[in-house]
Amino acid sequence: MDIELPAVGPGVEENTDTAEDSPPAELEYLNYRAVVKNGWSVEDHDLFEKAAAAELSERDHGTVEIDRNETLLRSAEANDLKWGSQCRSGTCNVCTAVLKSGEAKMDMNLALSDEEVEVRDLRLTCVAKPNSDTLQIVFNAAPEANGNPGSGL
Ligand code: FES
């Protein structure tokens, strides 16, 4: 009796796609303080176009490639960017950013409500990792998290 066995061995390729093999994600960032200073709103649909036209400093606006396995905050720091942070463990909300496009998944979250995450698209950059090829975020947006935009940190 012939028994057909599944093909195994060196001729069979395994699916080795992992986050480690993935190309970096592209992150466009904008400083909330620059949004306020220029009289813009995080709700503006053309916010990043306005930021590009304003030729802000790299500290306030730019695009960097980031590791998909690293938090947004650590990736920013790896690119010599200084974003607000305190606890660095998802509990204080100082590192809050507004996710304008793309996906960023938080490993944990003890600072933001479901409404702030799901409706207002807030993320804690100290625990959020990219989950899409491109992302746009407004960082230093902690006042947004408190429903008090424009008050500063
Ligand atoms: S630094 Fe405290 S929640 Fe991110």
mmCIF file of C-alpha atoms and ligand atoms in Angstrom:
data_model
loop_
_atom_site.group_PDB
_atom_site.id
_atom_site.type_symbol
_atom_site.label_atom_id
_atom_site.label_comp_id
_atom_site.label_asym_id
_atom_site.label_seq_id
_atom_site.Cartn_x
_atom_site.Cartn_y
_atom_site.Cartn_z
ATOM 1 C CA MET A 1 0.000 0.000 0.000
ATOM 2 C CA ASP A 2 1.335 3.396 -1.020
ATOM 3 C CA ILE A 3 1.068 6.123 1.584
ATOM 4 C CA GLU A 4 1.568 9.687 0.411
ATOM 5 C CA LEU A 5 3.495 11.696 2.966
ATOM 6 C CA PRO A 6 3.573 15.495 3.098
ATOM 7 C CA ALA A 7 6.642 17.019 1.502
ATOM 8 C CA VAL A 8 9.281 17.984 4.039
ATOM 9 C CA GLY A 9 12.946 18.790 3.951
ATOM 10 C CA PRO A 10 15.213 21.352 2.338
ATOM 11 C CA GLY A 11 13.096 21.704 -0.787
ATOM 12 C CA VAL A 12 10.122 23.044 1.152
ATOM 13 C CA GLU A 13 10.183 26.686 2.096
ATOM 14 C CA GLU A 14 8.798 27.636 5.449
ATOM 15 C CA ASN A 15 6.968 30.884 5.997
ATOM 16 C CA THR A 16 9.630 32.824 7.833
ATOM 17 C CA ASP A 17 7.926 36.202 7.689
ATOM 18 C CA THR A 18 8.343 37.810 11.067
ATOM 19 C CA ALA A 19 8.356 41.372 12.290
ATOM 20 C CA GLU A 20 12.144 41.100 12.489
ATOM 21 C CA ASP A 21 12.318 40.500 8.744
ATOM 22 C CA SER A 22 9.934 43.308 7.911
ATOM 23 C CA PRO A 23 11.288 46.475 6.391
ATOM 24 C CA PRO A 24 11.249 49.539 8.621
ATOM 25 C CA ALA A 25 8.091 51.580 8.915
ATOM 26 C CA GLU A 26 8.006 55.228 7.884
ATOM 27 C CA LEU A 27 6.999 57.660 10.607
ATOM 28 C CA GLU A 28 6.084 61.284 9.923
ATOM 29 C CA TYR A 29 5.990 63.266 13.152
ATOM 30 C CA LEU A 30 4.771 66.730 14.110
ATOM 31 C CA ASN A 31 5.191 68.535 17.414
ATOM 32 C CA TYR A 32 1.901 69.501 19.055
ATOM 33 C CA ARG A 33 3.533 72.712 20.239
ATOM 34 C CA ALA A 34 4.160 73.687 16.594
ATOM 35 C CA VAL A 35 0.485 72.976 15.866
ATOM 36 C CA VAL A 36 -0.581 75.390 18.613
ATOM 37 C CA LYS A 37 2.074 77.988 17.767
ATOM 38 C CA ASN A 38 0.898 78.146 14.148
ATOM 39 C CA GLY A 39 -2.787 78.314 15.039
ATOM 40 C CA TRP A 40 -3.539 74.916 13.508
ATOM 41 C CA SER A 41 -5.690 72.133 14.968
ATOM 42 C CA VAL A 42 -4.883 68.438 15.286
ATOM 43 C CA GLU A 43 -8.280 67.948 13.591
ATOM 44 C CA ASP A 44 -7.089 69.697 10.397
ATOM 45 C CA HIS A 45 -7.219 67.221 7.518
ATOM 46 C CA ASP A 46 -4.265 68.954 5.830
ATOM 47 C CA LEU A 47 -2.199 69.306 8.999
ATOM 48 C CA PHE A 48 0.914 67.590 7.675
ATOM 49 C CA GLU A 49 0.737 69.451 4.360
ATOM 50 C CA LYS A 50 0.682 72.716 6.296
ATOM 51 C CA ALA A 51 3.596 71.535 8.429
ATOM 52 C CA ALA A 52 5.627 70.688 5.307
ATOM 53 C CA ALA A 53 4.860 74.072 3.741
ATOM 54 C CA ALA A 54 5.893 75.865 6.949
ATOM 55 C CA GLU A 55 9.372 74.300 6.776
ATOM 56 C CA LEU A 56 9.529 73.591 10.489
ATOM 57 C CA SER A 57 12.769 72.435 12.118
ATOM 58 C CA GLU A 58 13.554 68.704 12.173
ATOM 59 C CA ARG A 59 12.872 68.813 15.895
ATOM 60 C CA ASP A 60 9.231 69.695 15.182
ATOM 61 C CA HIS A 61 8.452 67.959 11.892
ATOM 62 C CA GLY A 62 10.024 65.297 9.732
ATOM 63 C CA THR A 63 9.999 61.702 8.584
ATOM 64 C CA VAL A 64 12.153 58.859 9.900
ATOM 65 C CA GLU A 65 12.387 55.148 9.270
ATOM 66 C CA ILE A 66 11.665 53.164 12.421
ATOM 67 C CA ASP A 67 12.081 49.595 13.609
ATOM 68 C CA ARG A 68 8.769 47.746 13.724
ATOM 69 C CA ASN A 69 9.796 46.018 16.965
ATOM 70 C CA GLU A 70 10.632 49.223 18.790
ATOM 71 C CA THR A 71 8.362 51.703 20.547
ATOM 72 C CA LEU A 72 7.713 55.021 18.847
ATOM 73 C CA LEU A 73 9.416 56.860 21.710
ATOM 74 C CA ARG A 74 12.595 54.790 21.559
ATOM 75 C CA SER A 75 12.674 55.087 17.779
ATOM 76 C CA ALA A 76 12.379 58.858 18.086
ATOM 77 C CA GLU A 77 15.247 58.905 20.565
ATOM 78 C CA ALA A 78 17.315 56.685 18.271
ATOM 79 C CA ASN A 79 16.884 59.460 15.700
ATOM 80 C CA ASP A 80 18.048 62.122 18.188
ATOM 81 C CA LEU A 81 14.535 63.446 18.694
ATOM 82 C CA LYS A 82 13.468 64.508 22.167
ATOM 83 C CA TRP A 83 9.805 63.829 22.913
ATOM 84 C CA GLY A 84 8.078 64.247 26.261
ATOM 85 C CA SER A 85 8.076 61.209 28.531
ATOM 86 C CA GLN A 86 8.065 60.349 32.204
ATOM 87 C CA CYS A 87 7.182 56.838 33.409
ATOM 88 C CA ARG A 88 8.034 55.095 30.113
ATOM 89 C CA SER A 89 5.732 52.250 31.096
ATOM 90 C CA GLY A 90 2.269 53.271 29.895
ATOM 91 C CA THR A 91 0.972 54.725 33.145
ATOM 92 C CA CYS A 92 1.341 58.540 33.113
ATOM 93 C CA ASN A 93 0.212 59.816 29.649
ATOM 94 C CA VAL A 94 3.037 62.391 29.326
ATOM 95 C CA CYS A 95 4.160 60.729 26.077
ATOM 96 C CA THR A 96 0.710 60.881 24.459
ATOM 97 C CA ALA A 97 0.532 61.349 20.700
ATOM 98 C CA VAL A 98 -2.378 61.727 18.292
ATOM 99 C CA LEU A 99 -2.308 59.068 15.594
ATOM 100 C CA LYS A 100 -3.351 60.874 12.401
ATOM 101 C CA SER A 101 -2.854 57.952 10.010
ATOM 102 C CA GLY A 102 -1.580 54.387 10.086
ATOM 103 C CA GLU A 103 -1.683 51.960 12.977
ATOM 104 C CA ALA A 104 0.247 51.819 16.250
ATOM 105 C CA LYS A 105 -0.462 49.074 18.740
ATOM 106 C CA MET A 106 0.156 49.550 22.454
ATOM 107 C CA ASP A 107 1.603 46.637 24.425
ATOM 108 C CA MET A 108 -0.177 47.973 27.497
ATOM 109 C CA ASN A 109 -2.107 51.073 28.514
ATOM 110 C CA LEU A 110 -2.919 52.240 32.024
ATOM 111 C CA ALA A 111 -3.294 55.935 31.185
ATOM 112 C CA LEU A 112 -5.782 56.372 28.341
ATOM 113 C CA SER A 113 -9.491 55.506 28.274
ATOM 114 C CA ASP A 114 -11.009 53.348 25.554
ATOM 115 C CA GLU A 115 -12.667 56.469 24.146
ATOM 116 C CA GLU A 116 -9.330 58.295 23.972
ATOM 117 C CA VAL A 117 -7.766 55.382 22.099
ATOM 118 C CA GLU A 118 -10.627 54.318 19.842
ATOM 119 C CA VAL A 119 -12.359 57.637 19.139
ATOM 120 C CA ARG A 120 -9.652 60.263 19.609
ATOM 121 C CA ASP A 121 -6.843 58.028 18.290
ATOM 122 C CA LEU A 122 -4.460 58.792 21.141
ATOM 123 C CA ARG A 123 -1.454 56.527 21.716
ATOM 124 C CA LEU A 124 1.244 56.306 24.375
ATOM 125 C CA THR A 125 4.490 56.491 22.428
ATOM 126 C CA CYS A 126 6.453 54.731 25.198
ATOM 127 C CA VAL A 127 4.513 51.495 24.662
ATOM 128 C CA ALA A 128 3.171 51.846 21.091
ATOM 129 C CA LYS A 129 4.847 50.074 18.189
ATOM 130 C CA PRO A 130 4.162 50.599 14.489
ATOM 131 C CA ASN A 131 1.592 48.279 12.998
ATOM 132 C CA SER A 132 1.498 49.675 9.457
ATOM 133 C CA ASP A 133 4.001 50.627 6.766
ATOM 134 C CA THR A 134 3.482 54.347 7.319
ATOM 135 C CA LEU A 135 2.272 56.415 10.267
ATOM 136 C CA GLN A 136 1.661 60.081 11.006
ATOM 137 C CA ILE A 137 1.596 61.246 14.621
ATOM 138 C CA VAL A 138 1.412 64.501 16.528
ATOM 139 C CA PHE A 139 3.685 64.030 19.531
ATOM 140 C CA ASN A 140 3.820 66.002 22.828
ATOM 141 C CA ALA A 141 0.013 65.940 22.779
ATOM 142 C CA ALA A 142 -0.521 65.204 26.474
ATOM 143 C CA PRO A 143 -2.892 68.191 26.819
ATOM 144 C CA GLU A 144 -5.115 66.510 24.217
ATOM 145 C CA ALA A 145 -5.264 63.465 26.426
ATOM 146 C CA ASN A 146 -6.569 65.615 29.225
ATOM 147 C CA GLY A 147 -9.147 67.301 27.036
ATOM 148 C CA ASN A 148 -7.272 70.539 27.438
ATOM 149 C CA PRO A 149 -5.611 71.212 24.086
ATOM 150 C CA GLY A 150 -3.203 74.073 23.924
ATOM 151 C CA SER A 151 -2.435 74.277 27.612
ATOM 152 C CA GLY A 152 1.137 73.025 27.179
ATOM 153 C CA LEU A 153 2.793 70.255 29.134
HETATM 154 S S1 FES B 1 5.914 58.085 29.461
HETATM 155 FE FE1 FES B 1 4.292 57.669 30.848
HETATM 156 S S2 FES B 1 2.781 56.685 29.659
HETATM 157 FE FE2 FES B 1 4.455 56.961 28.296
#
